[in-house]
Structure formats: structure tokens, C-alpha cells
Amino acid sequence: MTKLLIHGVHVPGSALFFISLQYPLLLLTLSPAYATQTKHFINCGSSNSINYVTRNFVGDASSDSVSFTKQNTSILSSNESSSVSAIYNTARIFRSPSSRYVLDRTGKGTHIVRLHFFPFASTSNLSEAVFNVSVNGLTLLSTFQVPSTTNSPVVEEFFLSINRTKFVIYFSPQGSSFAFINALEVFLVPDGFIPDSAPNVRTVYRINVGGDEVTPADDSLWRSWDPDDNYIDVPNAAQNSTHYGRVLNYQDDLDKYLASEQVYQTAKVMSVNFTNGKLYRNTTWSFKANANARHLVRVHFCDFISPSPNTVHFNLYFYRNFTELIDPYGKNGFRVQAVPFHYDFLVKPGSSGLVKISIGLLNASIYQQAYLNGLEIMEIIGSWDSNYMPSEKDNHNVGLIIALVSGSITLLCIFGFAAIFVCKYRKPKKTDMPVWTPLPAFRGGSKLTEQTTHGSAVPNFHLGLNIPLAEVHFSTNYFNEKLLIGSGGFGNVYRGTLRDGTKVAVKRSQPGSGQGFSEFQTELTVLSKIRHRHLVSLIGYCAERLEMILVYEFMEKGSLRDHLYNSDFPFLAWKQRLEICIGAARGLNYLHKGVAGGIIHRDIKSTNILLDENYVAKVADFGLSKLGPLDQSQTHVSTAVKGTFGYFDPEYFMTQQLTEKSDVYSFGVVLLEVLCARPSIDPLLPREQANLAEWGITCIKNGNIDKIVDPVLAGQINPNSLRKYGEVAEKCLQEEGKERPSMRDVLLDLEFALQLQQTALKRKIYGDSATGSSPVFTLSNVRKLPSSSAAMIEEEGVATEGMYSCEMSMSEVFPR
């Protein structure tokens, strides 16, 4: 049987590497009994009907439900091959820029759309065709070209949310080229098949883990599933396990369609074992992905591995920044084995464009196992073009479109108010949609913000910072996807340029982003009353048409974390790192002491320390900030815990009493990040090293601080500067807040560490702190200088995409 290539799935080469993520299972809405009541299977360029894998592909020239533009030709293969289906022996060729197919009676809901391409031998060289494909204004393929070297058909597959009775698909040749298609499929899938957070996606990978290829004939929706062998990093770390014929205990009708039965009857299974003398406790798969797009990642499980229910549970990892416990019997409440279930994640790859997914054991017991049955990676391809209008030939649908739009607006208003009521009185559910951004991310969901209750998103702050929405649209070219530079808890971030030439970063809220009105209002309130060289500055905001938009000056050099972990960014020398830490400390000291009442940031981390074109550090992202104690009789602010895992002040976490010393603790974690160039939490490391704060303190106390230094800094750090720096970090990370220094003391000590690094001295400072050939220094010409922050230098700050990468927020776990 012909092997179809789902374009992008069969990527040759070895396993690849990737970056970043976030949270758990999305329970999809159950559908009523499903039947493909609306379906189109089209044999393009022909008047003949052909049966192919239990589907009847009707010739487009004879179908009464299909029409296409007249500027086209049909073409027949000059060398019909028995190795491919007859649907690949004809094609429809388009040469006009406005060429299109129109399918009637499509139905409303999520549809699978498959485009079949095969450049057979003919009078026209089909492999030279370069063209775009779009649907009602939504681009599916851009400058698409089928390689001439392919010997198999290429199938591009999409899941599209279609709410129109006519389905119009455009083929637009590029330049003097042309477009072609061999076959076309459009049919409805069950309700809830694709989450609302990702309404339009393109299939990139569909993997049957631990099993053979699954062909369309063995799948209820005629999908192809590829073996995982080309994507697993260490093949010996897990073994294939098959249980063909095993009866599956589906919990609802929808689950029967989410994956082929063969996918749930095969798995890769790992257990504690030595292979070639090496102990494997994780199995990892790596995938190439579009670095500039978000992806829906669906992970499939079915437990036929456990000897009995509730005996096997394990961890699922995305890269090294997120762990999800897979415990079907405890978390999902299953009482029997062989129950198919899945987890959905929204994923935004980093600049490397690589995705790593791992399963790992909870401990080293020989009875522990972990397994994975299947996974899918689907690229989110955007939203429908709001500027799309029907052509003159479609004018008879204008009334229908207007009616649909009007009805949709009414329904949105009704559902919006209902959602506010539900969200206000319900606790966050663990079934909310997770989001994976370039760093450990917040937990997303469908929660609406208070913006839905206002004519605009916020009341009039009278700040003189209001920017018209038209100006925002101009600066971002109507939020052009090409200008998207990041996404975070609040929403997407775009690079922009105002009419006066000022470069800006535009942070736009989006539904389901996990942060909303309260964060928007907090950031406005804080940034409107502070101004400091080492704090980002707000240029303005926009609150028109239910939009919540914040506009900052653009930060040229990204975030501190970018330069510590991202190989695409320039390497930071030790002196630069010290200066960056000092700048951030000055900004925090100003927040704590330079503003009436004081402000506690509450989310200090390396992604929220930004660098301008001169590598001047600025503290960013004040959406979680809190006003400190109002008078001297108060020592803390009682508030629910929010922030980022790995940076939490343990005292704040236990007591929910927030103080300035909570920021000091988080800053101590940042100091270790700067020194070690590793994440605050790394679940793939040995247990004693997984938490950077705990591991760093242990090494400092044991006199092994030199063992944890970033290897690229070898030979750069004066040992006396290193010793002082370690002391500062250790003080910041004391468990009790009263034992930690103030930010002003931290600042003075860091300035002293910089002096030790810069000043040539003649004798030892700390006795055994410098040994062997290391430089030997004395304190004779060094004095502690008062912090320059005492002058409260106030000037414009700038912002950058680094501020918008965010880590897992506790706002959904611990409601405010």
C-alpha cells in the first residue's frame, strides 16, 4: 500500500534538540454520537470517481457540490504508476492569482482538511509549482513547493474551525508559477476534538510510540501514524511493548476518535535498568518545530503496563522546565486498566526550534516503569482574517455573513457575562489548558478578565499615557505575526515602531492567557508612579474596544536569562554579570525604599531583568507587584502566594506573609543563576541538585563554590570576588526573612565584589581564598562605596521581549 507523507512528519536525520513549557490535562467537551455527516472527498482534475481507503473520491468535474474557477486546466499523468492510488494520476492546475475551489454544504464545526500533492510526470513539471493556499483569509501554506525528489504523495493536513456553509479554498501561484492539487478531503470531526485555545492547526508530527506505522486504513479518521524510532534520543532507554487485541475501556465516545486503537495497544516502556553499564531513568524524544509559532502538543497514554491498577505512575517532562505526574488512577480516577487518556499542551518553542519530550521514573526501584503510547504536534496557524471580504461572486452570502456576525456578537456577550459569573465563584480547575512558552510558563485557561464588564478594559487613570488603538495598529502593522517576539502570562508581545520612529514592545492581552485585568491595572499603577534608570519605563497603554495593551520602550539586548542559556546571544563576561546584578539591585532598592510606602515586586527572576543596548540592567514586569506595609507598625502584607516556582521565598510560601525580604530571596536565586548559568529548577538532574537554591547553598557552605561556576567563566573570576559573591547569595537565601539583608546591603556587597574583581591587590584577603597560581589580593586600596542608587537617578527605561517570557505563575494555584 502507498505510504503517504504527512508533510513535516517524515523529517530525516538524527534526534533533535529543543527548548521550554507548562501544565496538565485538558478534558475536552464530550460529543454526541459522531458521524461524518458533512464530507467532501474530491478527485481533482478528473470526472471519474475512485475508491481509496474506504472513501469514494468524486471527480471534481462531475460533482454537484464542488465548483472552481474557470481559469484552470486538468492534467493527466504520462506515466501512471501502480505504486500510488489512481487519485494521484490526475491534477487540477491553476494559473490565476484568485483561483479557488468552493465546496457547498460544509457544515459548522472543526473539520479535517487534507490536501494531496504528487508531482507525477506530465507535460507540466509539477515540482516547479510555487504557490500559496488559503481558506477564507486564513493562510494554510505559504510559498509551498513539492520537492521533485519525492517518490510518495505529500499530504498536508489541517484542523480548521469552519462556521460557514460554504468552504472556499484559494490557490495563489507565486510570480509566473502555477498551483496544482491532486485530491482534496474536507470532513467534520467530533465536537471537542480540538480545544478552543487552538482552533486552527496544521499537523506536523503524528507518532505511534513503540509500534509500527499505522496506515489510514487502520484509523477511524484515515490518519497516518509514524513509528517513533527516528525521534528517540537513546533507543536502548526503553523497549517496545505491544498488546494487539487488548480490549480498550473507553470512557466516552470522543476518545474513540482521538487516536487509532493500534496507538493505544503499543507503547515504549522504560524501567530501571543498566544498559552498557549506564543507568537510564529518562527516555526522551526530540522534534524539529517552527520556532516562530505556537503548537498544540497532544500526548496519548493507555495503561496496559501495570501489573494491577494504581501501581505505576511516573513523570512527563518537557525539556527541563516542567514536570507533570502521570497517575491515571489517582488523578483521573480510573478503576480499570487499558483506559485511553491524553494530555494537551500549548507550546511555544524557543529560538532553536526544537521540542524535547521525556518520560521519567519517580525513583530507582526496579519495579518502577514509565510508558508513552503516542503523541501529536500540531502548529497553530493563526486566526481568521478579520479583513476578509467575499468576492463579487460571493455577494449573495453577504446577508448571511452579517447575520452570523451579529448573532455571534450577541452570543459572545451572553457567554462573556456567564463566564464572569462562573469564574468569579469557581476555584481554578486542573483541567484548564496548559501553555508552554520559551521558559516555564503560567497555567493557562479559559478564565475571562474583568475587562468584559467595562466599556473599555480599565477605568480612566488620567495618566496622560493613553495611546489610541489606531496608533498601536500602525506600530505593529495590525499585530502582524511576523512582528511577534514573544508571549507570556499576560499575552503576546510584538515589536513595533511608533510614527515618530520610537521602537517599542507592545504587550497585548489575549483571552485565556492566565493574566488579565488585575495584572494590567497593577502594572499601570506601579509604572505610572516610578521612574528609575534600572526599572523599565512605560510609554503608554491602550484600553479601547476591550483591548488591554501595554507599550514599553524596546530593550535591545533581551533578558538576562537569554544571555545565560541561549547560545544565540552574546556571552557575558564575569564583570558584565556583576554590573548587571548591581543594576538590578539598584532598581529593587529603589522599589523598596524610593517609593512612598514601598513596592514589593513579587516575581524577581532572570527573565524579568532586561538589558538595554549598553547592557544596563532594568527590572521588568510589575503585574504581580504589591504595595508594601503602609506604616512602621506593619512588618508584612498578607496575600495569597504568587510568583514563580524555583524563586519562591519559602517563608512567604508557608505563611502567605509577603515582605521586602521575599524579593531578596528571589534575587538570591538569580545570583546563583548568574554564577552557574542553569535554571532554578531542573527536574532531570539528581535530586540533590534539582533545586538551584538548595544545591548552591550546600556548595557554598562546603567551600565548593568554585565547582558550580559556569564553565565558560573559567579563569575569569578573582577568587576573592567569587568568595564575596557567594556570601551575598548565601545571605539572601536564608530561610527566615529576618536573617536576610536588605536590598541596600546586597547592593553594597555586590559593589564590593566588583571592586575586588577590578582592583589589583598585593596580598591575600581571605587566607585560603586564593591558592596556587591564582591572583593574590589585599584590601589596602579598597573601600566600600555608598550605593549610587541613593541619588535615585531617574530616567526613561526600556523594555524588550525578554520581559515577556514568563515562568509558571501561582495565580491559578493560589488565587489572589
PDB file of C-alpha atoms in Angstrom, residues 195-440:
ATOM      1  CA  PRO A 195      -9.516  22.709  22.063  1.00  0.00           C
ATOM      2  CA  ASP A 196     -10.798  26.238  21.654  1.00  0.00           C
ATOM      3  CA  SER A 197      -7.320  27.547  22.523  1.00  0.00           C
ATOM      4  CA  ALA A 198      -6.053  26.160  19.197  1.00  0.00           C
ATOM      5  CA  PRO A 199      -8.963  26.375  16.709  1.00  0.00           C
ATOM      6  CA  ASN A 200      -6.832  26.140  13.542  1.00  0.00           C
ATOM      7  CA  VAL A 201      -3.810  23.838  13.427  1.00  0.00           C
ATOM      8  CA  ARG A 202      -1.563  22.070  10.931  1.00  0.00           C
ATOM      9  CA  THR A 203      -0.376  18.552  11.636  1.00  0.00           C
ATOM     10  CA  VAL A 204       3.410  18.398  11.892  1.00  0.00           C
ATOM     11  CA  TYR A 205       4.041  15.069  13.669  1.00  0.00           C
ATOM     12  CA  ARG A 206       1.793  12.115  14.466  1.00  0.00           C
ATOM     13  CA  ILE A 207       3.728   9.368  16.204  1.00  0.00           C
ATOM     14  CA  ASN A 208       2.802   5.799  17.201  1.00  0.00           C
ATOM     15  CA  VAL A 209       5.247   5.333  20.062  1.00  0.00           C
ATOM     16  CA  GLY A 210       6.540   1.799  20.419  1.00  0.00           C
ATOM     17  CA  GLY A 211       4.701   0.456  17.393  1.00  0.00           C
ATOM     18  CA  ASP A 212       4.793   0.179  13.626  1.00  0.00           C
ATOM     19  CA  GLU A 213       3.334   2.573  11.091  1.00  0.00           C
ATOM     20  CA  VAL A 214      -0.436   2.918  11.302  1.00  0.00           C
ATOM     21  CA  THR A 215      -1.910   3.455   7.848  1.00  0.00           C
ATOM     22  CA  PRO A 216      -5.110   5.382   7.048  1.00  0.00           C
ATOM     23  CA  ALA A 217      -6.935   2.076   6.588  1.00  0.00           C
ATOM     24  CA  ASP A 218      -6.447   1.329  10.295  1.00  0.00           C
ATOM     25  CA  ASP A 219      -7.551   4.713  11.627  1.00  0.00           C
ATOM     26  CA  SER A 220     -11.134   5.864  12.130  1.00  0.00           C
ATOM     27  CA  LEU A 221     -10.307   9.256  10.583  1.00  0.00           C
ATOM     28  CA  TRP A 222      -7.903   7.919   7.925  1.00  0.00           C
ATOM     29  CA  ARG A 223      -4.780   9.316   9.592  1.00  0.00           C
ATOM     30  CA  SER A 224      -1.201   8.070   9.288  1.00  0.00           C
ATOM     31  CA  TRP A 225       0.868   7.414  12.443  1.00  0.00           C
ATOM     32  CA  ASP A 226       4.639   7.043  12.108  1.00  0.00           C
ATOM     33  CA  PRO A 227       6.990   4.945  14.274  1.00  0.00           C
ATOM     34  CA  ASP A 228       9.000   6.850  16.864  1.00  0.00           C
ATOM     35  CA  ASP A 229      12.385   5.273  16.056  1.00  0.00           C
ATOM     36  CA  ASN A 230      13.731   8.339  14.200  1.00  0.00           C
ATOM     37  CA  TYR A 231      12.975  10.674  17.096  1.00  0.00           C
ATOM     38  CA  ILE A 232      14.061   8.865  20.257  1.00  0.00           C
ATOM     39  CA  ASP A 233      17.373  10.102  21.658  1.00  0.00           C
ATOM     40  CA  VAL A 234      18.588   6.847  23.226  1.00  0.00           C
ATOM     41  CA  PRO A 235      16.831   3.785  21.727  1.00  0.00           C
ATOM     42  CA  ASN A 236      18.147   1.467  24.446  1.00  0.00           C
ATOM     43  CA  ALA A 237      16.496   3.511  27.200  1.00  0.00           C
ATOM     44  CA  ALA A 238      13.079   1.909  26.533  1.00  0.00           C
ATOM     45  CA  GLN A 239      11.618  -1.123  24.795  1.00  0.00           C
ATOM     46  CA  ASN A 240       8.614  -1.616  22.541  1.00  0.00           C
ATOM     47  CA  SER A 241       5.588  -3.269  24.114  1.00  0.00           C
ATOM     48  CA  THR A 242       2.580  -4.449  22.101  1.00  0.00           C
ATOM     49  CA  HIS A 243      -0.799  -5.742  23.248  1.00  0.00           C
ATOM     50  CA  TYR A 244      -2.717  -6.130  19.991  1.00  0.00           C
ATOM     51  CA  GLY A 245      -6.234  -7.359  20.527  1.00  0.00           C
ATOM     52  CA  ARG A 246      -6.459  -5.895  24.030  1.00  0.00           C
ATOM     53  CA  VAL A 247      -9.948  -4.539  24.667  1.00  0.00           C
ATOM     54  CA  LEU A 248      -9.812  -0.803  25.392  1.00  0.00           C
ATOM     55  CA  ASN A 249     -12.041   0.690  28.083  1.00  0.00           C
ATOM     56  CA  TYR A 250     -13.065   3.991  26.500  1.00  0.00           C
ATOM     57  CA  GLN A 251     -14.601   6.447  28.939  1.00  0.00           C
ATOM     58  CA  ASP A 252     -16.573   8.391  26.293  1.00  0.00           C
ATOM     59  CA  ASP A 253     -17.303   8.398  22.587  1.00  0.00           C
ATOM     60  CA  LEU A 254     -14.837  11.172  21.775  1.00  0.00           C
ATOM     61  CA  ASP A 255     -11.870   9.107  22.963  1.00  0.00           C
ATOM     62  CA  LYS A 256     -12.625   6.510  20.290  1.00  0.00           C
ATOM     63  CA  TYR A 257     -11.633   9.015  17.609  1.00  0.00           C
ATOM     64  CA  LEU A 258      -8.681  10.811  19.210  1.00  0.00           C
ATOM     65  CA  ALA A 259      -6.214   8.076  18.208  1.00  0.00           C
ATOM     66  CA  SER A 260      -6.146   4.749  16.409  1.00  0.00           C
ATOM     67  CA  GLU A 261      -6.715   1.647  18.550  1.00  0.00           C
ATOM     68  CA  GLN A 262      -3.286   0.424  17.456  1.00  0.00           C
ATOM     69  CA  VAL A 263      -1.707   3.501  19.054  1.00  0.00           C
ATOM     70  CA  TYR A 264      -3.221   2.628  22.424  1.00  0.00           C
ATOM     71  CA  GLN A 265      -2.195  -1.041  22.048  1.00  0.00           C
ATOM     72  CA  THR A 266       1.510  -0.260  21.630  1.00  0.00           C
ATOM     73  CA  ALA A 267       3.923   1.714  23.784  1.00  0.00           C
ATOM     74  CA  LYS A 268       7.524   2.460  24.607  1.00  0.00           C
ATOM     75  CA  VAL A 269       8.141   1.185  28.137  1.00  0.00           C
ATOM     76  CA  MET A 270      11.143   2.054  30.264  1.00  0.00           C
ATOM     77  CA  SER A 271      12.162   0.662  33.610  1.00  0.00           C
ATOM     78  CA  VAL A 272      15.148   0.986  35.899  1.00  0.00           C
ATOM     79  CA  ASN A 273      17.886  -0.913  34.102  1.00  0.00           C
ATOM     80  CA  PHE A 274      21.556  -0.838  33.225  1.00  0.00           C
ATOM     81  CA  THR A 275      22.410  -0.808  29.536  1.00  0.00           C
ATOM     82  CA  ASN A 276      26.058  -0.800  28.520  1.00  0.00           C
ATOM     83  CA  GLY A 277      26.888  -0.007  32.126  1.00  0.00           C
ATOM     84  CA  LYS A 278      24.673   3.123  32.168  1.00  0.00           C
ATOM     85  CA  LEU A 279      21.572   3.636  34.293  1.00  0.00           C
ATOM     86  CA  TYR A 280      18.669   5.112  32.306  1.00  0.00           C
ATOM     87  CA  ARG A 281      15.950   6.901  34.241  1.00  0.00           C
ATOM     88  CA  ASN A 282      14.539   9.017  31.399  1.00  0.00           C
ATOM     89  CA  THR A 283      13.539   8.415  27.811  1.00  0.00           C
ATOM     90  CA  THR A 284      13.464  11.446  25.525  1.00  0.00           C
ATOM     91  CA  TRP A 285      12.070  12.185  22.059  1.00  0.00           C
ATOM     92  CA  SER A 286      13.199  15.247  20.062  1.00  0.00           C
ATOM     93  CA  PHE A 287      11.375  17.059  17.264  1.00  0.00           C
ATOM     94  CA  LYS A 288      12.076  19.934  14.928  1.00  0.00           C
ATOM     95  CA  ALA A 289       9.431  22.654  15.121  1.00  0.00           C
ATOM     96  CA  ASN A 290       8.718  26.140  13.806  1.00  0.00           C
ATOM     97  CA  ALA A 291      10.429  28.447  16.303  1.00  0.00           C
ATOM     98  CA  ASN A 292       8.068  31.319  15.457  1.00  0.00           C
ATOM     99  CA  ALA A 293       4.776  29.503  16.005  1.00  0.00           C
ATOM    100  CA  ARG A 294       2.815  28.086  18.904  1.00  0.00           C
ATOM    101  CA  HIS A 295       1.980  24.397  18.837  1.00  0.00           C
ATOM    102  CA  LEU A 296      -0.645  22.105  20.276  1.00  0.00           C
ATOM    103  CA  VAL A 297       1.085  19.017  21.690  1.00  0.00           C
ATOM    104  CA  ARG A 298      -1.155  16.045  22.486  1.00  0.00           C
ATOM    105  CA  VAL A 299       0.322  13.157  24.470  1.00  0.00           C
ATOM    106  CA  HIS A 300      -1.525   9.796  24.497  1.00  0.00           C
ATOM    107  CA  PHE A 301      -1.467   7.186  27.271  1.00  0.00           C
ATOM    108  CA  CYS A 302      -3.145   3.838  27.879  1.00  0.00           C
ATOM    109  CA  ASP A 303      -2.084   1.673  30.809  1.00  0.00           C
ATOM    110  CA  PHE A 304      -1.708  -1.973  29.927  1.00  0.00           C
ATOM    111  CA  ILE A 305       1.734  -1.920  31.565  1.00  0.00           C
ATOM    112  CA  SER A 306       0.808  -2.019  35.247  1.00  0.00           C
ATOM    113  CA  PRO A 307       0.553  -5.473  36.842  1.00  0.00           C
ATOM    114  CA  SER A 308      -2.552  -4.119  38.571  1.00  0.00           C
ATOM    115  CA  PRO A 309      -4.326  -0.734  38.757  1.00  0.00           C
ATOM    116  CA  ASN A 310      -2.638   2.081  40.638  1.00  0.00           C
ATOM    117  CA  THR A 311       0.819   0.505  40.705  1.00  0.00           C
ATOM    118  CA  VAL A 312       2.633   2.509  38.003  1.00  0.00           C
ATOM    119  CA  HIS A 313       2.953   6.289  37.936  1.00  0.00           C
ATOM    120  CA  PHE A 314       5.748   8.417  36.514  1.00  0.00           C
ATOM    121  CA  ASN A 315       6.751  11.871  35.297  1.00  0.00           C
ATOM    122  CA  LEU A 316       6.227  13.549  31.944  1.00  0.00           C
ATOM    123  CA  TYR A 317       8.807  16.237  31.117  1.00  0.00           C
ATOM    124  CA  PHE A 318       9.001  18.964  28.508  1.00  0.00           C
ATOM    125  CA  TYR A 319      12.659  19.854  28.128  1.00  0.00           C
ATOM    126  CA  ARG A 320      13.902  20.507  31.668  1.00  0.00           C
ATOM    127  CA  ASN A 321      11.492  23.130  32.830  1.00  0.00           C
ATOM    128  CA  PHE A 322       8.227  21.345  33.510  1.00  0.00           C
ATOM    129  CA  THR A 323       7.148  18.099  35.131  1.00  0.00           C
ATOM    130  CA  GLU A 324       3.680  16.554  35.128  1.00  0.00           C
ATOM    131  CA  LEU A 325       2.895  13.489  37.239  1.00  0.00           C
ATOM    132  CA  ILE A 326       1.169  10.810  35.175  1.00  0.00           C
ATOM    133  CA  ASP A 327      -1.053   8.963  37.637  1.00  0.00           C
ATOM    134  CA  PRO A 328      -4.196   7.803  35.773  1.00  0.00           C
ATOM    135  CA  TYR A 329      -5.762   6.065  38.749  1.00  0.00           C
ATOM    136  CA  GLY A 330      -5.087   8.786  41.294  1.00  0.00           C
ATOM    137  CA  LYS A 331      -5.609  11.892  39.145  1.00  0.00           C
ATOM    138  CA  ASN A 332      -8.147  10.667  36.584  1.00  0.00           C
ATOM    139  CA  GLY A 333      -9.973   8.295  38.881  1.00  0.00           C
ATOM    140  CA  PHE A 334      -9.858   5.257  36.586  1.00  0.00           C
ATOM    141  CA  ARG A 335     -10.740   1.955  38.215  1.00  0.00           C
ATOM    142  CA  VAL A 336      -9.689  -0.381  35.414  1.00  0.00           C
ATOM    143  CA  GLN A 337      -6.699  -0.728  33.117  1.00  0.00           C
ATOM    144  CA  ALA A 338      -6.461  -0.049  29.378  1.00  0.00           C
ATOM    145  CA  VAL A 339      -8.297   3.303  29.583  1.00  0.00           C
ATOM    146  CA  PRO A 340      -7.090   5.676  26.832  1.00  0.00           C
ATOM    147  CA  PHE A 341      -6.465   9.229  28.018  1.00  0.00           C
ATOM    148  CA  HIS A 342      -4.459  12.214  26.818  1.00  0.00           C
ATOM    149  CA  TYR A 343      -2.898  15.491  27.893  1.00  0.00           C
ATOM    150  CA  ASP A 344      -2.918  18.670  25.773  1.00  0.00           C
ATOM    151  CA  PHE A 345      -0.273  21.413  25.985  1.00  0.00           C
ATOM    152  CA  LEU A 346       0.179  24.723  24.185  1.00  0.00           C
ATOM    153  CA  VAL A 347       3.833  25.021  23.231  1.00  0.00           C
ATOM    154  CA  LYS A 348       5.962  27.933  22.057  1.00  0.00           C
ATOM    155  CA  PRO A 349       9.432  26.733  21.044  1.00  0.00           C
ATOM    156  CA  GLY A 350      12.485  28.874  21.660  1.00  0.00           C
ATOM    157  CA  SER A 351      14.889  30.174  19.049  1.00  0.00           C
ATOM    158  CA  SER A 352      16.396  26.737  18.454  1.00  0.00           C
ATOM    159  CA  GLY A 353      13.029  25.461  17.248  1.00  0.00           C
ATOM    160  CA  LEU A 354      13.368  22.051  18.871  1.00  0.00           C
ATOM    161  CA  VAL A 355      10.937  20.181  21.127  1.00  0.00           C
ATOM    162  CA  LYS A 356      12.041  17.624  23.737  1.00  0.00           C
ATOM    163  CA  ILE A 357       9.502  15.383  25.445  1.00  0.00           C
ATOM    164  CA  SER A 358      10.558  12.865  28.106  1.00  0.00           C
ATOM    165  CA  ILE A 359       9.130  10.263  30.423  1.00  0.00           C
ATOM    166  CA  GLY A 360      10.976   9.550  33.652  1.00  0.00           C
ATOM    167  CA  LEU A 361      10.838   7.321  36.703  1.00  0.00           C
ATOM    168  CA  LEU A 362       9.947   8.630  40.132  1.00  0.00           C
ATOM    169  CA  ASN A 363      12.655   6.581  41.855  1.00  0.00           C
ATOM    170  CA  ALA A 364      15.247   3.918  41.195  1.00  0.00           C
ATOM    171  CA  SER A 365      13.153   0.962  42.306  1.00  0.00           C
ATOM    172  CA  ILE A 366      13.461  -1.993  39.955  1.00  0.00           C
ATOM    173  CA  TYR A 367       9.660  -2.193  39.961  1.00  0.00           C
ATOM    174  CA  GLN A 368       9.222   1.332  38.596  1.00  0.00           C
ATOM    175  CA  GLN A 369       8.186   1.806  34.965  1.00  0.00           C
ATOM    176  CA  ALA A 370       7.114   4.601  32.631  1.00  0.00           C
ATOM    177  CA  TYR A 371       5.423   4.446  29.258  1.00  0.00           C
ATOM    178  CA  LEU A 372       4.193   6.516  26.325  1.00  0.00           C
ATOM    179  CA  ASN A 373       1.736   5.379  23.642  1.00  0.00           C
ATOM    180  CA  GLY A 374       1.544   8.223  21.160  1.00  0.00           C
ATOM    181  CA  LEU A 375       1.986  11.909  20.561  1.00  0.00           C
ATOM    182  CA  GLU A 376       0.952  14.576  18.098  1.00  0.00           C
ATOM    183  CA  ILE A 377       2.435  18.002  17.405  1.00  0.00           C
ATOM    184  CA  MET A 378       0.228  20.495  15.569  1.00  0.00           C
ATOM    185  CA  GLU A 379       1.274  24.011  14.597  1.00  0.00           C
ATOM    186  CA  ILE A 380      -1.242  26.739  15.413  1.00  0.00           C
ATOM    187  CA  ILE A 381      -1.661  28.719  12.220  1.00  0.00           C
ATOM    188  CA  GLY A 382      -3.403  31.861  13.449  1.00  0.00           C
ATOM    189  CA  SER A 383      -6.912  33.208  13.321  1.00  0.00           C
ATOM    190  CA  TRP A 384      -9.282  34.071  10.542  1.00  0.00           C
ATOM    191  CA  ASP A 385      -8.503  37.316   8.743  1.00  0.00           C
ATOM    192  CA  SER A 386     -10.983  39.874  10.050  1.00  0.00           C
ATOM    193  CA  ASN A 387     -10.395  41.952   6.892  1.00  0.00           C
ATOM    194  CA  TYR A 388     -11.505  39.117   4.621  1.00  0.00           C
ATOM    195  CA  MET A 389     -14.480  40.021   2.470  1.00  0.00           C
ATOM    196  CA  PRO A 390     -16.262  37.815  -0.071  1.00  0.00           C
ATOM    197  CA  SER A 391     -15.582  38.481  -3.740  1.00  0.00           C
ATOM    198  CA  GLU A 392     -18.227  39.851  -6.081  1.00  0.00           C
ATOM    199  CA  LYS A 393     -19.265  36.314  -6.940  1.00  0.00           C
ATOM    200  CA  ASP A 394     -19.838  35.627  -3.245  1.00  0.00           C
ATOM    201  CA  ASN A 395     -22.051  38.688  -2.683  1.00  0.00           C
ATOM    202  CA  HIS A 396     -25.138  36.546  -2.264  1.00  0.00           C
ATOM    203  CA  ASN A 397     -23.652  35.419   1.056  1.00  0.00           C
ATOM    204  CA  VAL A 398     -23.167  38.901   2.494  1.00  0.00           C
ATOM    205  CA  GLY A 399     -26.508  38.900   4.273  1.00  0.00           C
ATOM    206  CA  LEU A 400     -25.772  35.511   5.764  1.00  0.00           C
ATOM    207  CA  ILE A 401     -22.329  36.641   6.915  1.00  0.00           C
ATOM    208  CA  ILE A 402     -23.757  39.789   8.523  1.00  0.00           C
ATOM    209  CA  ALA A 403     -26.383  37.703  10.299  1.00  0.00           C
ATOM    210  CA  LEU A 404     -23.768  35.253  11.520  1.00  0.00           C
ATOM    211  CA  VAL A 405     -21.551  38.069  12.806  1.00  0.00           C
ATOM    212  CA  SER A 406     -24.420  39.801  14.572  1.00  0.00           C
ATOM    213  CA  GLY A 407     -25.543  36.560  16.153  1.00  0.00           C
ATOM    214  CA  SER A 408     -22.007  35.727  17.208  1.00  0.00           C
ATOM    215  CA  ILE A 409     -21.570  39.090  18.921  1.00  0.00           C
ATOM    216  CA  THR A 410     -24.812  38.594  20.841  1.00  0.00           C
ATOM    217  CA  LEU A 411     -23.777  35.100  21.905  1.00  0.00           C
ATOM    218  CA  LEU A 412     -20.323  36.318  22.925  1.00  0.00           C
ATOM    219  CA  CYS A 413     -21.860  38.945  25.180  1.00  0.00           C
ATOM    220  CA  ILE A 414     -24.155  36.373  26.805  1.00  0.00           C
ATOM    221  CA  PHE A 415     -21.383  33.847  27.297  1.00  0.00           C
ATOM    222  CA  GLY A 416     -18.995  36.557  28.447  1.00  0.00           C
ATOM    223  CA  PHE A 417     -21.207  37.594  31.353  1.00  0.00           C
ATOM    224  CA  ALA A 418     -21.911  33.959  32.174  1.00  0.00           C
ATOM    225  CA  ALA A 419     -18.205  33.200  32.178  1.00  0.00           C
ATOM    226  CA  ILE A 420     -17.502  36.100  34.539  1.00  0.00           C
ATOM    227  CA  PHE A 421     -20.038  34.733  36.986  1.00  0.00           C
ATOM    228  CA  VAL A 422     -18.638  31.200  36.736  1.00  0.00           C
ATOM    229  CA  CYS A 423     -15.018  32.331  37.053  1.00  0.00           C
ATOM    230  CA  LYS A 424     -15.756  34.559  39.992  1.00  0.00           C
ATOM    231  CA  TYR A 425     -17.289  31.790  42.065  1.00  0.00           C
ATOM    232  CA  ARG A 426     -15.371  28.723  40.992  1.00  0.00           C
ATOM    233  CA  LYS A 427     -11.967  27.526  42.008  1.00  0.00           C
ATOM    234  CA  PRO A 428      -9.394  27.115  39.218  1.00  0.00           C
ATOM    235  CA  LYS A 429      -9.745  23.675  37.713  1.00  0.00           C
ATOM    236  CA  LYS A 430      -6.880  21.368  36.965  1.00  0.00           C
ATOM    237  CA  THR A 431      -8.427  20.718  33.598  1.00  0.00           C
ATOM    238  CA  ASP A 432      -7.590  24.208  32.309  1.00  0.00           C
ATOM    239  CA  MET A 433      -5.481  24.354  29.171  1.00  0.00           C
ATOM    240  CA  PRO A 434      -1.743  24.369  29.835  1.00  0.00           C
ATOM    241  CA  VAL A 435       0.606  26.683  27.995  1.00  0.00           C
ATOM    242  CA  TRP A 436       4.246  26.168  27.193  1.00  0.00           C
ATOM    243  CA  THR A 437       6.304  29.271  26.424  1.00  0.00           C
ATOM    244  CA  PRO A 438      10.088  29.555  25.943  1.00  0.00           C
ATOM    245  CA  LEU A 439      10.517  29.297  29.717  1.00  0.00           C
ATOM    246  CA  PRO A 440       8.460  27.509  32.387  1.00  0.00           C
TER     247      PRO A 440
END
